[in-house]
Structure formats: structure tokens, C-alpha cells
């Protein structure tokens, strides 16, 4: 292999690698506008741009963002702890069948930053028709509000009962909101959304 061809290959591979790595890493440490500026420099001038970034760029989360994040976590913790006061059952109060689930509850609390509370039930629904019936029934019993959030949503024969229940709830004065993703529910938004 010719030396010039080898140098071109090394340059091209390193340029592509630098671009891909910085696309994944730079947005983590910078605000969107700063990240976009660095990415543009590196995209058009990969090797010198990376050198400039290594000399002048920062690998730390900006102090303001870190402080704001800490404040939000503390506020959330304080608010949630006040709201959940008395809700969290003591391990000694749990019946035997729930005691074995306490580790799972601990894991859920650590992952979601919210403890499990009393008064919740879980139903395993294994068919779309049953899920739609259950959702329509819950909407029919709503008194104050109904908030639905979906990635993929459509208006068809299957989801018809949900729309009918939403119309009945709105007629009763219940606040009804439906939030769908513009990509996953594109057809619904084009055809059926008001």
C-alpha cells in the first residue's frame, strides 16, 4: 500500500471517529448553544477542532447547572417527603406476602426517587381490548381531570371507546387532556386531531 494512501486512510478514519465521539460526548457537558458551536468547529475541522476543544473546552458540568440540579433535587425531596409523610409503611407492619416484596419496593424507590405508597393496585392486562375497556371505564369514573400521554396514538375502531369516554367526561365538566408525540402519532395529528 502506498504511504500517501495509508495517510489518507488514517486521516479519514480519525476524522470520522473524532466526529462520532464528540457528537456523543460534548452535549453532556455544555449548554445546547455552546455544544452546537463546538460540534460545528469539530465537524468542519476535526483534528484541529479537537485540539482546540481539548485546550479551551471544559469537561465539567457548568457550576450554575450543577447548583440548579442540586436545588431541584432538594426541593423535590422536601416536597415529596412532606406529601408522603405517613404513607410509607414500616417493614414490620407489612404482611408476610408483602414483606418479600420490600426489596423490590426499595429498588423502585432508589430508581424512581419516589417511595411506593399505600392504596395502589396493579392489574396485568394482556389484551388491547381489555386495556381499552379499562381505560374507558376509568375515564367514565373521573371527577376532576383526565390526562393521557401516548407516544403512538390513533383514532380507530379499537380506540373508539376511549374517545367516546373522553367526550362524555368533557360533557360532565371533567378537564380532559391528550398529549401525543408528533412523530409516533403523526397520522393521528394529521387526520383526526382538532
GROMACS .gro file of C-alpha atoms in nm:
model
  194
    1UNK     CA    1   0.000   0.000   0.000
    2UNK     CA    2   0.127   0.343  -0.091
    3UNK     CA    3   0.226   0.568   0.205
    4UNK     CA    4   0.009   0.857   0.084
    5UNK     CA    5  -0.294   0.627   0.060
    6UNK     CA    6  -0.226   0.499   0.413
    7UNK     CA    7  -0.203   0.856   0.548
    8UNK     CA    8  -0.531   0.949   0.378
    9UNK     CA    9  -0.699   0.641   0.526
   10UNK     CA   10  -0.568   0.722   0.876
   11UNK     CA   11  -0.683   1.085   0.839
   12UNK     CA   12  -1.031   0.984   0.723
   13UNK     CA   13  -1.078   0.722   0.996
   14UNK     CA   14  -0.958   0.958   1.268
   15UNK     CA   15  -1.180   1.240   1.138
   16UNK     CA   16  -1.489   1.019   1.140
   17UNK     CA   17  -1.400   0.879   1.485
   18UNK     CA   18  -1.349   1.228   1.628
   19UNK     CA   19  -1.681   1.348   1.487
   20UNK     CA   20  -1.875   1.050   1.622
   21UNK     CA   21  -1.712   1.064   1.965
   22UNK     CA   22  -1.769   1.436   2.008
   23UNK     CA   23  -2.132   1.411   1.900
   24UNK     CA   24  -2.185   1.169   2.187
   25UNK     CA   25  -1.973   1.348   2.450
   26UNK     CA   26  -1.977   1.725   2.406
   27UNK     CA   27  -2.355   1.781   2.457
   28UNK     CA   28  -2.327   1.622   2.803
   29UNK     CA   29  -2.104   1.895   2.940
   30UNK     CA   30  -2.232   2.208   2.770
   31UNK     CA   31  -2.549   2.403   2.710
   32UNK     CA   32  -2.705   2.339   2.367
   33UNK     CA   33  -2.568   2.659   2.209
   34UNK     CA   34  -2.210   2.602   2.330
   35UNK     CA   35  -2.225   2.234   2.235
   36UNK     CA   36  -2.351   2.324   1.887
   37UNK     CA   37  -2.067   2.573   1.839
   38UNK     CA   38  -1.802   2.318   1.940
   39UNK     CA   39  -1.962   2.049   1.725
   40UNK     CA   40  -1.964   2.278   1.421
   41UNK     CA   41  -1.595   2.360   1.468
   42UNK     CA   42  -1.509   1.992   1.506
   43UNK     CA   43  -1.735   1.885   1.219
   44UNK     CA   44  -1.569   2.118   0.968
   45UNK     CA   45  -1.217   2.098   1.113
   46UNK     CA   46  -1.197   1.766   1.305
   47UNK     CA   47  -0.835   1.731   1.414
   48UNK     CA   48  -0.753   2.098   1.483
   49UNK     CA   49  -1.103   2.146   1.628
   50UNK     CA   50  -1.047   1.861   1.873
   51UNK     CA   51  -0.713   2.012   1.975
   52UNK     CA   52  -0.883   2.349   2.032
   53UNK     CA   53  -1.157   2.182   2.236
   54UNK     CA   54  -0.904   1.992   2.448
   55UNK     CA   55  -0.718   2.319   2.518
   56UNK     CA   56  -1.012   2.558   2.567
   57UNK     CA   57  -1.316   2.336   2.626
   58UNK     CA   58  -1.447   2.230   2.964
   59UNK     CA   59  -1.525   1.878   3.078
   60UNK     CA   60  -1.718   1.984   3.385
   61UNK     CA   61  -2.087   2.049   3.409
   62UNK     CA   62  -2.123   2.428   3.442
   63UNK     CA   63  -2.148   2.534   3.805
   64UNK     CA   64  -2.486   2.704   3.758
   65UNK     CA   65  -2.638   2.392   3.603
   66UNK     CA   66  -2.496   2.168   3.876
   67UNK     CA   67  -2.624   2.401   4.150
   68UNK     CA   68  -2.966   2.427   3.986
   69UNK     CA   69  -2.983   2.048   3.956
   70UNK     CA   70  -2.896   2.006   4.325
   71UNK     CA   71  -3.157   2.266   4.425
   72UNK     CA   72  -3.426   2.093   4.219
   73UNK     CA   73  -3.341   1.756   4.377
   74UNK     CA   74  -3.354   1.905   4.729
   75UNK     CA   75  -3.686   2.080   4.659
   76UNK     CA   76  -3.831   1.762   4.512
   77UNK     CA   77  -3.711   1.558   4.808
   78UNK     CA   78  -3.854   1.807   5.060
   79UNK     CA   79  -4.188   1.835   4.877
   80UNK     CA   80  -4.225   1.462   4.825
   81UNK     CA   81  -4.126   1.375   5.181
   82UNK     CA   82  -4.391   1.613   5.313
   83UNK     CA   83  -4.652   1.470   5.077
   84UNK     CA   84  -4.564   1.110   5.162
   85UNK     CA   85  -4.543   1.159   5.539
   86UNK     CA   86  -4.727   0.869   5.697
   87UNK     CA   87  -4.774   0.694   5.362
   88UNK     CA   88  -4.464   0.479   5.375
   89UNK     CA   89  -4.542   0.157   5.562
   90UNK     CA   90  -4.286   0.028   5.809
   91UNK     CA   91  -4.133  -0.306   5.719
   92UNK     CA   92  -4.258  -0.460   6.045
   93UNK     CA   93  -4.617  -0.361   5.952
   94UNK     CA   94  -4.613  -0.544   5.620
   95UNK     CA   95  -4.798  -0.874   5.592
   96UNK     CA   96  -4.584  -1.178   5.506
   97UNK     CA   97  -4.666  -1.180   5.136
   98UNK     CA   98  -4.566  -0.814   5.104
   99UNK     CA   99  -4.257  -0.844   5.321
  100UNK     CA  100  -4.089  -1.045   5.046
  101UNK     CA  101  -4.157  -0.757   4.807
  102UNK     CA  102  -3.991  -0.497   5.030
  103UNK     CA  103  -3.661  -0.535   4.842
  104UNK     CA  104  -3.842  -0.469   4.517
  105UNK     CA  105  -4.006  -0.164   4.673
  106UNK     CA  106  -3.664  -0.042   4.787
  107UNK     CA  107  -3.527  -0.084   4.437
  108UNK     CA  108  -3.824   0.103   4.288
  109UNK     CA  109  -3.770   0.387   4.535
  110UNK     CA  110  -3.399   0.413   4.453
  111UNK     CA  111  -3.458   0.407   4.078
  112UNK     CA  112  -3.756   0.641   4.072
  113UNK     CA  113  -3.677   0.864   4.371
  114UNK     CA  114  -4.031   0.806   4.493
  115UNK     CA  115  -4.141   0.553   4.752
  116UNK     CA  116  -4.431   0.317   4.695
  117UNK     CA  117  -4.741   0.423   4.884
  118UNK     CA  118  -5.049   0.254   5.021
  119UNK     CA  119  -5.370   0.227   4.825
  120UNK     CA  120  -5.222   0.133   4.489
  121UNK     CA  121  -5.314  -0.171   4.285
  122UNK     CA  122  -5.158  -0.331   3.982
  123UNK     CA  123  -5.357  -0.517   3.719
  124UNK     CA  124  -5.191  -0.720   3.446
  125UNK     CA  125  -5.382  -0.652   3.125
  126UNK     CA  126  -5.280  -0.879   2.842
  127UNK     CA  127  -5.506  -0.772   2.558
  128UNK     CA  128  -5.563  -0.444   2.381
  129UNK     CA  129  -5.941  -0.473   2.405
  130UNK     CA  130  -5.926  -0.523   2.783
  131UNK     CA  131  -5.690  -0.226   2.818
  132UNK     CA  132  -5.917  -0.001   2.613
  133UNK     CA  133  -6.223  -0.110   2.816
  134UNK     CA  134  -6.039  -0.050   3.143
  135UNK     CA  135  -5.916   0.293   3.030
  136UNK     CA  136  -6.264   0.395   2.910
  137UNK     CA  137  -6.410   0.279   3.243
  138UNK     CA  138  -6.154   0.483   3.437
  139UNK     CA  139  -6.230   0.789   3.224
  140UNK     CA  140  -6.603   0.740   3.286
  141UNK     CA  141  -6.543   0.748   3.664
  142UNK     CA  142  -6.313   1.053   3.655
  143UNK     CA  143  -6.442   1.351   3.853
  144UNK     CA  144  -6.185   1.623   3.807
  145UNK     CA  145  -5.938   1.557   3.525
  146UNK     CA  146  -5.813   1.303   3.271
  147UNK     CA  147  -5.455   1.330   3.144
  148UNK     CA  148  -5.344   1.088   2.874
  149UNK     CA  149  -4.989   1.075   2.738
  150UNK     CA  150  -4.901   0.846   2.447
  151UNK     CA  151  -4.618   0.802   2.202
  152UNK     CA  152  -4.828   0.620   1.942
  153UNK     CA  153  -5.197   0.701   1.930
  154UNK     CA  154  -5.466   0.665   1.665
  155UNK     CA  155  -5.839   0.706   1.633
  156UNK     CA  156  -5.991   0.385   1.504
  157UNK     CA  157  -6.241   0.113   1.598
  158UNK     CA  158  -6.019  -0.013   1.878
  159UNK     CA  159  -5.966   0.325   2.046
  160UNK     CA  160  -6.319   0.449   1.973
  161UNK     CA  161  -6.443   0.371   2.329
  162UNK     CA  162  -6.164   0.588   2.473
  163UNK     CA  163  -6.267   0.884   2.258
  164UNK     CA  164  -6.633   0.829   2.346
  165UNK     CA  165  -6.543   0.821   2.717
  166UNK     CA  166  -6.338   1.141   2.678
  167UNK     CA  167  -6.635   1.314   2.515
  168UNK     CA  168  -6.866   1.201   2.797
  169UNK     CA  169  -6.617   1.317   3.059
  170UNK     CA  170  -6.577   1.657   2.893
  171UNK     CA  171  -6.957   1.691   2.881
  172UNK     CA  172  -6.962   1.629   3.260
  173UNK     CA  173  -6.716   1.915   3.309
  174UNK     CA  174  -6.408   1.699   3.358
  175UNK     CA  175  -6.085   1.856   3.230
  176UNK     CA  176  -5.957   1.622   2.956
  177UNK     CA  177  -5.610   1.647   2.805
  178UNK     CA  178  -5.443   1.423   2.549
  179UNK     CA  179  -5.073   1.465   2.476
  180UNK     CA  180  -4.929   1.264   2.187
  181UNK     CA  181  -4.586   1.253   2.027
  182UNK     CA  182  -4.559   1.437   1.696
  183UNK     CA  183  -4.352   1.159   1.543
  184UNK     CA  184  -4.518   0.848   1.683
  185UNK     CA  185  -4.872   0.983   1.633
  186UNK     CA  186  -4.815   1.171   1.309
  187UNK     CA  187  -5.111   1.013   1.128
  188UNK     CA  188  -5.345   1.089   1.418
  189UNK     CA  189  -5.233   1.452   1.427
  190UNK     CA  190  -5.276   1.493   1.051
  191UNK     CA  191  -5.615   1.322   1.022
  192UNK     CA  192  -5.801   1.332   1.349
  193UNK     CA  193  -5.664   1.594   1.585
  194UNK     CA  194  -5.879   1.904   1.629
   0.00000   0.00000   0.00000
